[in-house]
Coordinates of C-alpha atoms and ligand atoms in Angstrom, one line a residue:
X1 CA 127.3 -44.9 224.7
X2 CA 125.4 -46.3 227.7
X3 CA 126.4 -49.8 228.9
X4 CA 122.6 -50.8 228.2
X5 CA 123.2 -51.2 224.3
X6 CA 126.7 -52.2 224.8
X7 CA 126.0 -55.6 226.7
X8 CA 125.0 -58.3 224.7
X9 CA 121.7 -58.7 225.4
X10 CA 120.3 -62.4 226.1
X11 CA 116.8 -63.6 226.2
X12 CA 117.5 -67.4 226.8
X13 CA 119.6 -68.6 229.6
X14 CA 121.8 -71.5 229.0
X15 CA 122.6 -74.2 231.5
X16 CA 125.7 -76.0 232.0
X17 CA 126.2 -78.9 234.1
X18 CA 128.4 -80.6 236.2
X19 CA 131.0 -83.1 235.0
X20 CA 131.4 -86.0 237.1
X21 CA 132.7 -89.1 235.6
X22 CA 133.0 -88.0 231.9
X23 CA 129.0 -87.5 231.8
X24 CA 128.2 -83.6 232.0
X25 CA 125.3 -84.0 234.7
X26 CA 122.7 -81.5 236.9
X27 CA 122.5 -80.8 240.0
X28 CA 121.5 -83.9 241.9
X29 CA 118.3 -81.7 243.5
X30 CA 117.8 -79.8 239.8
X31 CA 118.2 -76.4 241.4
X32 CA 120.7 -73.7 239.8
X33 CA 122.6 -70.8 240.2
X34 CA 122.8 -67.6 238.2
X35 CA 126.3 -66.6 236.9
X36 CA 124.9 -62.4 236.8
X37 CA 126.8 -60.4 234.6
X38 CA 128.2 -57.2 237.7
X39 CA 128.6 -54.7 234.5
X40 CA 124.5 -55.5 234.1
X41 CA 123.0 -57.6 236.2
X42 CA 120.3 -58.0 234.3
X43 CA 122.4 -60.3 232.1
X44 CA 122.5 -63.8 233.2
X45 CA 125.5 -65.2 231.5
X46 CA 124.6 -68.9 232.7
X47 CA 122.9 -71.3 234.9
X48 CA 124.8 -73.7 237.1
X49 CA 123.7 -76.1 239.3
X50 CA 123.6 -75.8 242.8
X51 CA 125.4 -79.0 243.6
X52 CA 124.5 -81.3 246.7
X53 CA 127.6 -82.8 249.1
X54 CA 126.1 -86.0 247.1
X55 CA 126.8 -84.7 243.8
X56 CA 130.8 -83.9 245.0
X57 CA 131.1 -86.7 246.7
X58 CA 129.9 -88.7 243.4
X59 CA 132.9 -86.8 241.5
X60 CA 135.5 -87.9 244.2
X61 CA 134.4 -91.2 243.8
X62 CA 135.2 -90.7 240.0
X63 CA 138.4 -89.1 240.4
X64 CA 139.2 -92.1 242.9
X65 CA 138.3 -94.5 240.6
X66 CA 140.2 -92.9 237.5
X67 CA 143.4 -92.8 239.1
X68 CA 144.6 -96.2 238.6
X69 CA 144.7 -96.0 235.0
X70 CA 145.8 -92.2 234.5
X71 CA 148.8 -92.9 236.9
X72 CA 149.6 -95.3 234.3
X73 CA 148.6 -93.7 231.0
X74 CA 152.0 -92.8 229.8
X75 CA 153.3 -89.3 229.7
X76 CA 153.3 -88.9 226.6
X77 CA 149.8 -89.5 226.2
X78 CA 149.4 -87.1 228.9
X79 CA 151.1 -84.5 228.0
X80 CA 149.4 -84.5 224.5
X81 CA 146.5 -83.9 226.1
X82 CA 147.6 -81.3 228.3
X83 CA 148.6 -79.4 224.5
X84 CA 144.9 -80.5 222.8
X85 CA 143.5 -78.6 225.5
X86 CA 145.7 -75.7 225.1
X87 CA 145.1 -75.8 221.2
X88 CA 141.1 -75.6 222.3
X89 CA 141.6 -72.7 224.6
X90 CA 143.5 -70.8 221.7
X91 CA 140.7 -71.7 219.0
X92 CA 138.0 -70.1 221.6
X93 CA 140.0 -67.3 223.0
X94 CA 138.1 -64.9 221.8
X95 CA 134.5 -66.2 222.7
X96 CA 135.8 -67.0 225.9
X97 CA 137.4 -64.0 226.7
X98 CA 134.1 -62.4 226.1
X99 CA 132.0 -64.8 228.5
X100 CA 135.0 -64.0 231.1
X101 CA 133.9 -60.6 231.2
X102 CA 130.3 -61.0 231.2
X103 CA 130.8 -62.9 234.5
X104 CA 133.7 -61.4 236.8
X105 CA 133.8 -57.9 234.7
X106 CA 137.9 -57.5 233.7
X107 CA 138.5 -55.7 230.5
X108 CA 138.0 -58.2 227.7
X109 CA 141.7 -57.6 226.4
X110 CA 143.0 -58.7 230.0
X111 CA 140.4 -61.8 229.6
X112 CA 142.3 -62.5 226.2
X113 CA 145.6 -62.4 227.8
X114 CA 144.2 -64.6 230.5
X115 CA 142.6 -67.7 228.4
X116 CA 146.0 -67.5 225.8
X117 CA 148.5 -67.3 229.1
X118 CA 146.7 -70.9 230.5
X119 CA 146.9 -72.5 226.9
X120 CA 150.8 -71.2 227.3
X121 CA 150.5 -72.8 231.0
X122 CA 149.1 -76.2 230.0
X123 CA 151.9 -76.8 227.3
X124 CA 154.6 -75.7 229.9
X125 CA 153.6 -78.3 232.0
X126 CA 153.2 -81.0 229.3
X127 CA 156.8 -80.5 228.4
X128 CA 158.0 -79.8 232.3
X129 CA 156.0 -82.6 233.4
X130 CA 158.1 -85.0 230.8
X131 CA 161.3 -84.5 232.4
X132 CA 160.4 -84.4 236.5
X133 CA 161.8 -87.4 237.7
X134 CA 163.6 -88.5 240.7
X135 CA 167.4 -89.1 241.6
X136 CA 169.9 -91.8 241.6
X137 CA 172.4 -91.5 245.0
X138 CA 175.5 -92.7 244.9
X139 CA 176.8 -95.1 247.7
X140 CA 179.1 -97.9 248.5
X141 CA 177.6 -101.1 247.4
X142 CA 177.8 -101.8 243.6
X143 CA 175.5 -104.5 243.9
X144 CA 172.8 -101.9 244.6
X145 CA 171.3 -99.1 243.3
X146 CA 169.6 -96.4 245.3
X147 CA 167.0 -93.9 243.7
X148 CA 164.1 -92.0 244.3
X149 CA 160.5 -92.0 242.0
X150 CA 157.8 -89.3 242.1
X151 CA 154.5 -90.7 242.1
X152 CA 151.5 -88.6 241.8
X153 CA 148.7 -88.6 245.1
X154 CA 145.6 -89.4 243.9
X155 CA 142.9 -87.4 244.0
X156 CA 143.4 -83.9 244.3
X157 CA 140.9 -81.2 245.0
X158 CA 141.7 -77.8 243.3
X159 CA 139.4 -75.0 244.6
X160 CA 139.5 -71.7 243.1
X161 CA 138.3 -67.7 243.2
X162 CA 136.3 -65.7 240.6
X163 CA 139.4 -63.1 239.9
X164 CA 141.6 -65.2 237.1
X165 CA 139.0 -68.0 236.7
X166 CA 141.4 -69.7 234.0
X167 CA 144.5 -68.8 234.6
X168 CA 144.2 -70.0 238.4
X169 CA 142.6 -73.5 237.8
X170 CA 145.1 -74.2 234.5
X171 CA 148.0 -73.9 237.0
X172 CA 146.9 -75.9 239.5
X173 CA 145.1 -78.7 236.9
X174 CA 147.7 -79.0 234.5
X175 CA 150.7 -80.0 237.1
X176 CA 148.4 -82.4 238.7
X177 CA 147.2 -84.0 235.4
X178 CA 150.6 -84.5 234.1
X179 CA 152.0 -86.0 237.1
X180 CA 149.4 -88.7 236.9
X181 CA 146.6 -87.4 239.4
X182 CA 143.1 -87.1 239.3
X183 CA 140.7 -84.2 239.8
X184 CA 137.9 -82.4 241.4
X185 CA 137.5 -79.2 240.3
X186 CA 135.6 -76.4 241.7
X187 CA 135.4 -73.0 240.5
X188 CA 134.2 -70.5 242.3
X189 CA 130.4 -70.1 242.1
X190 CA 130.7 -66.6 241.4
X191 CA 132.5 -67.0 238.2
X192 CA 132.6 -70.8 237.1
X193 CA 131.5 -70.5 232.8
X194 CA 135.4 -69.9 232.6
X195 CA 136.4 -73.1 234.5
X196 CA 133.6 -74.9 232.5
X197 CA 135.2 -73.7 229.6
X198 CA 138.8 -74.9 231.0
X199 CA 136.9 -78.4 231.8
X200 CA 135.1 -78.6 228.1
X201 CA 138.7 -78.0 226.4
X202 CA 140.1 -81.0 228.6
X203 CA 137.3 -83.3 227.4
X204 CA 137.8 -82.2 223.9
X205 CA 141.3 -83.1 223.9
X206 CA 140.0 -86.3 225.1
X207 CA 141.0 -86.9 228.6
X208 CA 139.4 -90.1 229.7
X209 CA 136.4 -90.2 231.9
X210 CA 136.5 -89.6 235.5
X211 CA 140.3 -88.1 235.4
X212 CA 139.0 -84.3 235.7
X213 CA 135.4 -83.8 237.3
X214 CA 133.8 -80.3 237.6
X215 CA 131.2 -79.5 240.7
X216 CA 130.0 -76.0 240.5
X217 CA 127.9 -74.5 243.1
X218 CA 128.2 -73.2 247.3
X219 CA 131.1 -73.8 249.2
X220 CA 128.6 -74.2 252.4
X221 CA 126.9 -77.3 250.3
X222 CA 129.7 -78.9 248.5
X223 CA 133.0 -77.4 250.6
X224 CA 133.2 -80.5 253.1
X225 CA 132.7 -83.1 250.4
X226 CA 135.4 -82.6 248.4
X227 CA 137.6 -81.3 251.2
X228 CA 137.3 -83.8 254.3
X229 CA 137.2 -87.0 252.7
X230 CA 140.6 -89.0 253.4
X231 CA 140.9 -90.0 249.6
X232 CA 141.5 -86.6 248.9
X233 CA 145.0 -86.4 248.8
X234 CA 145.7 -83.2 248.3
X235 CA 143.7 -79.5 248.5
X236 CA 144.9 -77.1 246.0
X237 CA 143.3 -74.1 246.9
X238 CA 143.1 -70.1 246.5
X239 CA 141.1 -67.9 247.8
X240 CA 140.6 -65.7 251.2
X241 CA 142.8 -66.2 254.2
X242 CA 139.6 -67.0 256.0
X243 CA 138.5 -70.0 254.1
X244 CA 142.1 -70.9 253.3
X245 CA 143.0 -71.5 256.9
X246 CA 139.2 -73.0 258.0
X247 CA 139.8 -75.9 254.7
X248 CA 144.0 -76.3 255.7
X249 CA 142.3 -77.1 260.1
X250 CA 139.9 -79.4 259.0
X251 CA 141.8 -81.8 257.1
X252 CA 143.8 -84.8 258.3
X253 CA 147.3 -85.4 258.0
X254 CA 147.1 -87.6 255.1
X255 CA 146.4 -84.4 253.1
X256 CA 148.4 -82.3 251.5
X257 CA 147.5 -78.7 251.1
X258 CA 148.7 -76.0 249.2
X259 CA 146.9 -72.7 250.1
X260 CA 147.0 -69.8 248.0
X261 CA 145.5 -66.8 250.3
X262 CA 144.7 -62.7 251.0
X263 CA 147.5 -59.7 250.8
X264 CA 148.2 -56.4 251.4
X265 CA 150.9 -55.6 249.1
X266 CA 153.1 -52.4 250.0
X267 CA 154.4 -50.1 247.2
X268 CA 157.2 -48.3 248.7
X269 CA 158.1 -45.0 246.9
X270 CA 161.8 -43.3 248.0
X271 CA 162.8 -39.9 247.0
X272 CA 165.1 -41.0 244.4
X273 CA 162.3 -42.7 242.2
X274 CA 160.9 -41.7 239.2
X275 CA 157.7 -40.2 240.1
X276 CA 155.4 -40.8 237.1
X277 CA 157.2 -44.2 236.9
X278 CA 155.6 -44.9 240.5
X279 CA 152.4 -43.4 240.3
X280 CA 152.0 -45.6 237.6
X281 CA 153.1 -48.7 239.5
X282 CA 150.5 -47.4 242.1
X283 CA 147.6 -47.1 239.1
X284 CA 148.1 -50.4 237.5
X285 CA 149.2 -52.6 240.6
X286 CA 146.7 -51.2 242.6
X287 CA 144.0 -50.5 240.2
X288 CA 143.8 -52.1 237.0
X289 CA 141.0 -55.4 237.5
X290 CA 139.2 -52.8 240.0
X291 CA 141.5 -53.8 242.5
X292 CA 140.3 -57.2 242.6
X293 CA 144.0 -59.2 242.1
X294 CA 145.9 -61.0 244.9
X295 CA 149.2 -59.3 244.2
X296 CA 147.1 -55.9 243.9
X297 CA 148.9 -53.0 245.4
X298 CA 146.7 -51.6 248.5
X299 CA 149.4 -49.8 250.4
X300 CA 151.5 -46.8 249.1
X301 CA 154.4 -46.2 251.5
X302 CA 155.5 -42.6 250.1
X303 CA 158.5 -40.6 251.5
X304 CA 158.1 -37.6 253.2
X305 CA 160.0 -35.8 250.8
X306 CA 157.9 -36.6 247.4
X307 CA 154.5 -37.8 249.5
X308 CA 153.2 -34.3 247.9
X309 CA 154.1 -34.4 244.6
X310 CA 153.5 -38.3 244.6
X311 CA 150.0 -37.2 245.8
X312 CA 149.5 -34.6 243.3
X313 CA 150.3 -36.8 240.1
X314 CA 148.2 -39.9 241.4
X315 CA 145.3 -37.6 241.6
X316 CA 145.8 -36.2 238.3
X317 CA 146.2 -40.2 237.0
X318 CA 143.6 -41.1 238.5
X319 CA 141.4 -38.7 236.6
X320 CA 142.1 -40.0 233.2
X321 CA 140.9 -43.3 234.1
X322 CA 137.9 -44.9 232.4
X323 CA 135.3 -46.6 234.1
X324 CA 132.7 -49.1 232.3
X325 CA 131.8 -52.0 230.9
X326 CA 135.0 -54.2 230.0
X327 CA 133.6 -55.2 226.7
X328 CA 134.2 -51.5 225.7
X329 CA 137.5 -51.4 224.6
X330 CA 139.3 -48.5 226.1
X331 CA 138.1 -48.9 229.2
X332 CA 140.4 -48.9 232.2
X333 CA 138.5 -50.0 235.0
X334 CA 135.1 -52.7 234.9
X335 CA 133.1 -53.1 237.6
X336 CA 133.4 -54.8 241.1
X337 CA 132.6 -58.8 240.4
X338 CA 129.7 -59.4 242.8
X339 CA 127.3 -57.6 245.2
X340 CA 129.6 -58.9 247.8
X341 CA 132.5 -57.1 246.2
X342 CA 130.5 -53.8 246.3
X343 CA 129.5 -54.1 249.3
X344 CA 132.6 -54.8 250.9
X345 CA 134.5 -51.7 249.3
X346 CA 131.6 -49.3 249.6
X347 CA 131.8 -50.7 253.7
X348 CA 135.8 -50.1 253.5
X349 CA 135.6 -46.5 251.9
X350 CA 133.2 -45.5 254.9
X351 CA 135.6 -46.9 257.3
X352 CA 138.7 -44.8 255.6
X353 CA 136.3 -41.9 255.7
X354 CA 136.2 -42.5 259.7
X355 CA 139.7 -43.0 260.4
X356 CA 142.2 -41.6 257.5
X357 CA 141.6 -38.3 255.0
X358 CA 140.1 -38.8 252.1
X359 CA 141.3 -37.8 249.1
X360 CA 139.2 -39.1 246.2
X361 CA 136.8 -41.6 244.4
X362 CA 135.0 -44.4 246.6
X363 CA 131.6 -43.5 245.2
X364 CA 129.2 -46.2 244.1
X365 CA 128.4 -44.9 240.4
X366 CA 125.5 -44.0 238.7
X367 CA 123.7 -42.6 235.8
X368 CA 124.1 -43.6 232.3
X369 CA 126.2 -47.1 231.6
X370 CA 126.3 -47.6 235.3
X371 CA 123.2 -48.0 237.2
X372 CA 122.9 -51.4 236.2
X373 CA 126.5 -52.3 237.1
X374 CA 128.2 -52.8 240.3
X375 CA 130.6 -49.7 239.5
X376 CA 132.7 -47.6 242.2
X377 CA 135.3 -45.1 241.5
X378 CA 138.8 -45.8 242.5
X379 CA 139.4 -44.3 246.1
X380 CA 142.7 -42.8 248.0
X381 CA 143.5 -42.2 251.4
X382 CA 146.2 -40.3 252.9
X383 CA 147.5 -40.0 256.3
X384 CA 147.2 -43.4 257.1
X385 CA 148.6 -45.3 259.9
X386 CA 149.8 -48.4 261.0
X387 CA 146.7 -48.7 263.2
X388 CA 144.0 -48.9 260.9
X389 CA 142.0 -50.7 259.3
X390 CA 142.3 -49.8 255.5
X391 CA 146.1 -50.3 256.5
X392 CA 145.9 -53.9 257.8
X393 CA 142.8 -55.6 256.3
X394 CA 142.6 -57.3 252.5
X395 CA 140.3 -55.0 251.1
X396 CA 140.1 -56.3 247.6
X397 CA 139.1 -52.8 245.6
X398 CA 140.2 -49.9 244.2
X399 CA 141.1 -48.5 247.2
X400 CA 144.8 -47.2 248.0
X401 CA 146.0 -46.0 251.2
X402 CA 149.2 -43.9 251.6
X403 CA 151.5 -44.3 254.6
X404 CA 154.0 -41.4 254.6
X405 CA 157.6 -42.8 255.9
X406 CA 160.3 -41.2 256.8
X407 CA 163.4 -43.5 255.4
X408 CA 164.3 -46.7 253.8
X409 CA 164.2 -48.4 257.3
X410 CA 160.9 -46.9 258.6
X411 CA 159.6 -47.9 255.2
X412 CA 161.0 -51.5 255.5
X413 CA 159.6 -51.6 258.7
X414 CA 156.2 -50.6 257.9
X415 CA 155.9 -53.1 254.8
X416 CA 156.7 -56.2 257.0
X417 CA 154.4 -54.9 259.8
X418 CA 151.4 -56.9 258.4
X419 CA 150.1 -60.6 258.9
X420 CA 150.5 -61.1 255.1
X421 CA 153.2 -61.4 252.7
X422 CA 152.4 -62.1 249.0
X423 CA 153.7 -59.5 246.9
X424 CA 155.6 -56.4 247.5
X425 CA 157.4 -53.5 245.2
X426 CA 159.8 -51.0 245.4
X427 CA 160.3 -47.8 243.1
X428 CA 163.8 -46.4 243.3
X429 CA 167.0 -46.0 241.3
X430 CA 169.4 -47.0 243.7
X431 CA 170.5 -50.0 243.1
X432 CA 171.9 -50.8 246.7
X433 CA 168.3 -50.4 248.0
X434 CA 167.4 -52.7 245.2
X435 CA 169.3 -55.2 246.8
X436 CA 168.5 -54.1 250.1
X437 CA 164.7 -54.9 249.2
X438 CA 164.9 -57.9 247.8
X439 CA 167.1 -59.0 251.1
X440 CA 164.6 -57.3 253.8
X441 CA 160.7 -57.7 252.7
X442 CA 159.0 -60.5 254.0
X443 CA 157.3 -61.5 250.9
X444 CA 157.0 -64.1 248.7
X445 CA 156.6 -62.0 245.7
X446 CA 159.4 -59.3 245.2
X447 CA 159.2 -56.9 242.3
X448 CA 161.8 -53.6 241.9
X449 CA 160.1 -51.1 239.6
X450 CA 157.6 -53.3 238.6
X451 CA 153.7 -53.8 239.7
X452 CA 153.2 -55.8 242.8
X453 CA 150.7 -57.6 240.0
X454 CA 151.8 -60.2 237.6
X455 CA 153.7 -63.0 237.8
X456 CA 155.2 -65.6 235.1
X457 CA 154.2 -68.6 235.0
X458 CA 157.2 -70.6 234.2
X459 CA 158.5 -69.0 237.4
X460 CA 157.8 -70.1 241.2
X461 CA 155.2 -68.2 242.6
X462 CA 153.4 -67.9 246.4
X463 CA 153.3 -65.6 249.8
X464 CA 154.4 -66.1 252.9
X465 CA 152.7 -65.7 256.6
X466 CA 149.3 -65.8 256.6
X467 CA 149.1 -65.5 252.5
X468 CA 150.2 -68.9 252.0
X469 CA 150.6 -72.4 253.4
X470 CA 154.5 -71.9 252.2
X471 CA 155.3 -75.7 251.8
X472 CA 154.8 -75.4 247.8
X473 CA 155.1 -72.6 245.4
X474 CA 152.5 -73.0 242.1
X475 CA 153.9 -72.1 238.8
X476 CA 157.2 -73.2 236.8
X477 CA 158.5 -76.4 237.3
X478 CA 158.3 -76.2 241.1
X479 CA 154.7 -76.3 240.6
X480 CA 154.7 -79.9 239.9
X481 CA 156.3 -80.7 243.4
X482 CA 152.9 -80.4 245.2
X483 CA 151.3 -83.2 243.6
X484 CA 154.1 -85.8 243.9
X485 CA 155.0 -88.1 246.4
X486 CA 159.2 -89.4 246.7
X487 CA 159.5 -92.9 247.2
X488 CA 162.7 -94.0 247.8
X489 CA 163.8 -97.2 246.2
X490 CA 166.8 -99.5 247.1
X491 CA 167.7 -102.2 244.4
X492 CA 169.9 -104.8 244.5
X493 CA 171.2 -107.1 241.9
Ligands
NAD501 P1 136.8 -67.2 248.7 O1 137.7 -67.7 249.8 O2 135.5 -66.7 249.1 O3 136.5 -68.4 247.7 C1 137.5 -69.0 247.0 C2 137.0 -70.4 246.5 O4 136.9 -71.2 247.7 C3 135.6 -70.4 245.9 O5 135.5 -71.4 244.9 C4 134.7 -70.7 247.1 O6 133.5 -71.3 246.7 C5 135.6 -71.8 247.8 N1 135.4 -72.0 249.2 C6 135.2 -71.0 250.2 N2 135.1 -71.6 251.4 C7 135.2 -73.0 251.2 C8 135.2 -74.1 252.0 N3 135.0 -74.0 253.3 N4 135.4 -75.3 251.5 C9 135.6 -75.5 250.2 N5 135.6 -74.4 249.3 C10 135.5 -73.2 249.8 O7 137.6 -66.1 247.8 P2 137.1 -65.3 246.6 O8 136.2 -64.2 247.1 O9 136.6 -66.2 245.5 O10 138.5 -64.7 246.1 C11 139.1 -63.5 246.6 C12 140.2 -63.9 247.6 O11 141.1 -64.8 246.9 C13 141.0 -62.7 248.0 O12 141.3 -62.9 249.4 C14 142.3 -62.9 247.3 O13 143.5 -62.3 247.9 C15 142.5 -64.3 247.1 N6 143.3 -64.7 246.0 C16 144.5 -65.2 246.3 C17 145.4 -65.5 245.2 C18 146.8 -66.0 245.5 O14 147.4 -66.6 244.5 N7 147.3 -65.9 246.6 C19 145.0 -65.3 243.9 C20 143.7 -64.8 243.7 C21 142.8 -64.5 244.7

């Protein structure tokens, strides 16, 4: 059936505003920005406005002025929020997981998983955040005793991409909330009905005014405002190395920052593996969500001995994949998420052309159920080399590029020969090179047999080099650390 008749079909646009100080509020200049639909672009699935630096710096003022009575709200009452919201993410999953497709394009079932798995995140934090508390030290002087409190910051900016537009904002918002912060919140313009929703469930659950305040629009317009200011005590961010590392150099030292950024996450197949088990750790970790996940597999470091039948079954995987709109069920593969995206992979596939050999896929599609979308097939390249580009650069698609090796070492050596370091995988059955992985990638991510995607949320997760700021991990109970302070407190009688 063509994608035309399959996408819910709208002829009003709704608007949803800002929420700054428990009022939901436009733009400050009335203009807006379309949330297009990259399955059919015709479909506008929102308007949202274009916020001024005015508008964010009115919702830091709001956070700031929040924060003295959330840091003393008890936990309790915190926490029972943080579940209210959960409950109202649950309730909606469904609608909301539809809307999440309509704007970044992931199979509806992944956007299901994605809404219940923050719900899951928020009560993990409203129980973890009950019991994260300082220590008591022992020393000499009975008349005294020594111990440390976690306070929370302040205000905290949390700034986030279009690819897990829930997930990513629950796990930086809910640690911060709980530990008595307040919030600006900006979702990535490309993508922001799923934060909104994530912001709607918090004021249902009835978080008071001012504690979490949504600005939706440019980074060039609204970027500095709620980055720069000195009463923003922290930057949660994740997103591209670029912006990443421009946000952490203009900040002042008073700021904490935890930056979430690019990869270019090896697969490494040996000769012992099980094939079809590692050609479908290349499929799914490289890619399921059109390629578009941080942890996505983009390198395939295949030895020499099974690069050819490796090759051969990928192909023939490959084939069975379906492409189309992610509100079909049984689809495999949506569309790219913006006209950015498309042009970015479409630029990347010309440049593999140029300097590895093409193997497959790469095309922008067309015809029936596609024209309207910003569809490309998934691409593989062989013979690639350290030197180039589709071997070195975050691509962000469905592209793959196979790096023959020659042993464990070479392989080893060729995975940690790149400026990033989020996630990396290994498919073999030995169980010394097992260890020997886990032991030698630079990576903050490891997985053995397992996609380089996917990562639990009670447990730490980040990169290393230039795929993190390193200092905190998000998720699980290290997650909180971030957005508390140690004071150190010595008592006497
Ligand atoms: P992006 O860097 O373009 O934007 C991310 C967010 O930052 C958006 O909300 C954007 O508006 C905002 N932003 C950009 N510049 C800013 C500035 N100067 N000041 C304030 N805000 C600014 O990234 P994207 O295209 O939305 O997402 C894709 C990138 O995100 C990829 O590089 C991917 O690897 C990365 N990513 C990383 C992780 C991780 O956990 N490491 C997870 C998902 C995505």
């Amino acid at each position: 059936m063509s994608l035309l008749t399959e996408a819910p079909r709208r002829t009003d646009v709704a608007s949803f505003n800002n929420l700054v100080g428990g009022e939901w509020v436009a733009a400050s200049n009335g203009a807006w920005l379309d949330n297009i639909n990259p399955a059919d672009t015709s479909d506008i699935v929102g308007r949202f406005p274009a916020s001024t630096a005015k508008d964010a710096e009115a919702a830091v003022r709001a956070a700031a002025m929040a924060f003295p009575a959330w840091r003393k709200t008890s936990i309790s009452a915190r926490a029972k929020i943080l579940n209210k919201a959960a409950d109202y993410l649950d309730v909606h999953a469904e609608d909301f997981a539809i809307e999440m497709t309509r704007e970044m394009g992931k199979p509806v079932n992944l956007a299901r998983d994605e809404i219940l798995r923050s719900a899951q995140t928020l009560r993990f934090y409203a129980v973890e955040g009950q019991s994260f508390a300082g220590e008591v030290f022992p020393q000499d002087d009975a008349s005294m005793i020594v111990y440390t409190e976690r306070e929370p910051l302040g205000v905290v900016s949390v700034i986030t991409p279009w690819n897990f537009p829930v997930s990513i904002p629950a796990r930086k918002i809910a640690p911060a909330l709980i530990t008595g912060n307040t919030v600006v919140f900006k979702p990535s313009s490309d993508a922001p009905l799923s934060g909104y929703r994530l912001a709607e469930a918090f004021v249902a659950a009835g978080l008071p005014k001012g504690v979490l305040n949504l600005i939706s629009g440019r980074a060039s317009d609204v970027g500095a405002a709620i980055t720069t200011p000195p009463v923003v005590r922290a930057i949660s961010f994740t997103g591209s190395t670029a912006a990443g590392e421009a946000i952490h150099r203009s900040v002042g030292i008073t700021t904490r920052t935890q930056m979430e950024l690019g990869g270019k996450n090896p697969l490494i197949v040996m000769d012992d593996a099980d094939l079809d088990r590692a050609v479908d750790l290349a499929v799914k970790g490289g890619l399921s969500l059109t390629g578009q996940a941080c942890t996505g597999t983009s390198r395939v470091l295949v030895m020499r001995a099974v690069k050819a039948a490796f090759t051969e079954k990928l192909l023939a995987k490959i084939k069975t994949l379906k492409i189309g709109n992610g509100l079909t069920a049984g689809n495999d593969i949506g569309p790219l998420a913006t006209a950015r995206q498309l042009e970015t992979v479409l630029r990347y596939v010309e440049i593999g052309k140029r300097e590895a050999k093409w193997l497959t896929g790469g095309d922008r599609l067309s015809g029936p159920g596609y024209s309207c979308g910003y569809y490309v097939s998934p691409a593989v390249f062989t013979d690639v080399t350290q030197d180039m580009r589709i071997a070195r650069e975050e691509i962000f698609g469905p592209v793959l590029a196979l790096i023959e090796v020659e042993s464990y070492e070479d392989a080893i050596a060729k995975a940690n020969d790149s400026e990033y370091g989020l996630s990396a995988a290994i498919a073999t059955t030995n169980p010394a090179l097992m260890h020997a992985f886990a032991r030698d990638i630079e990576s903050g991510t490891v997985k053995i047999n397992r996609t380089t995607t996917g990562n639990l949320i009670n447990a730490p997760f980040g990169g290393v080099k230039r795929s993190s700021t390193s200092t905190f991990r998000e998720s699980g109970r290290t997650g909180l650390e971030f957005y508390t302070q140690i004071k150190t407190i010595y008592r006497g009688i």
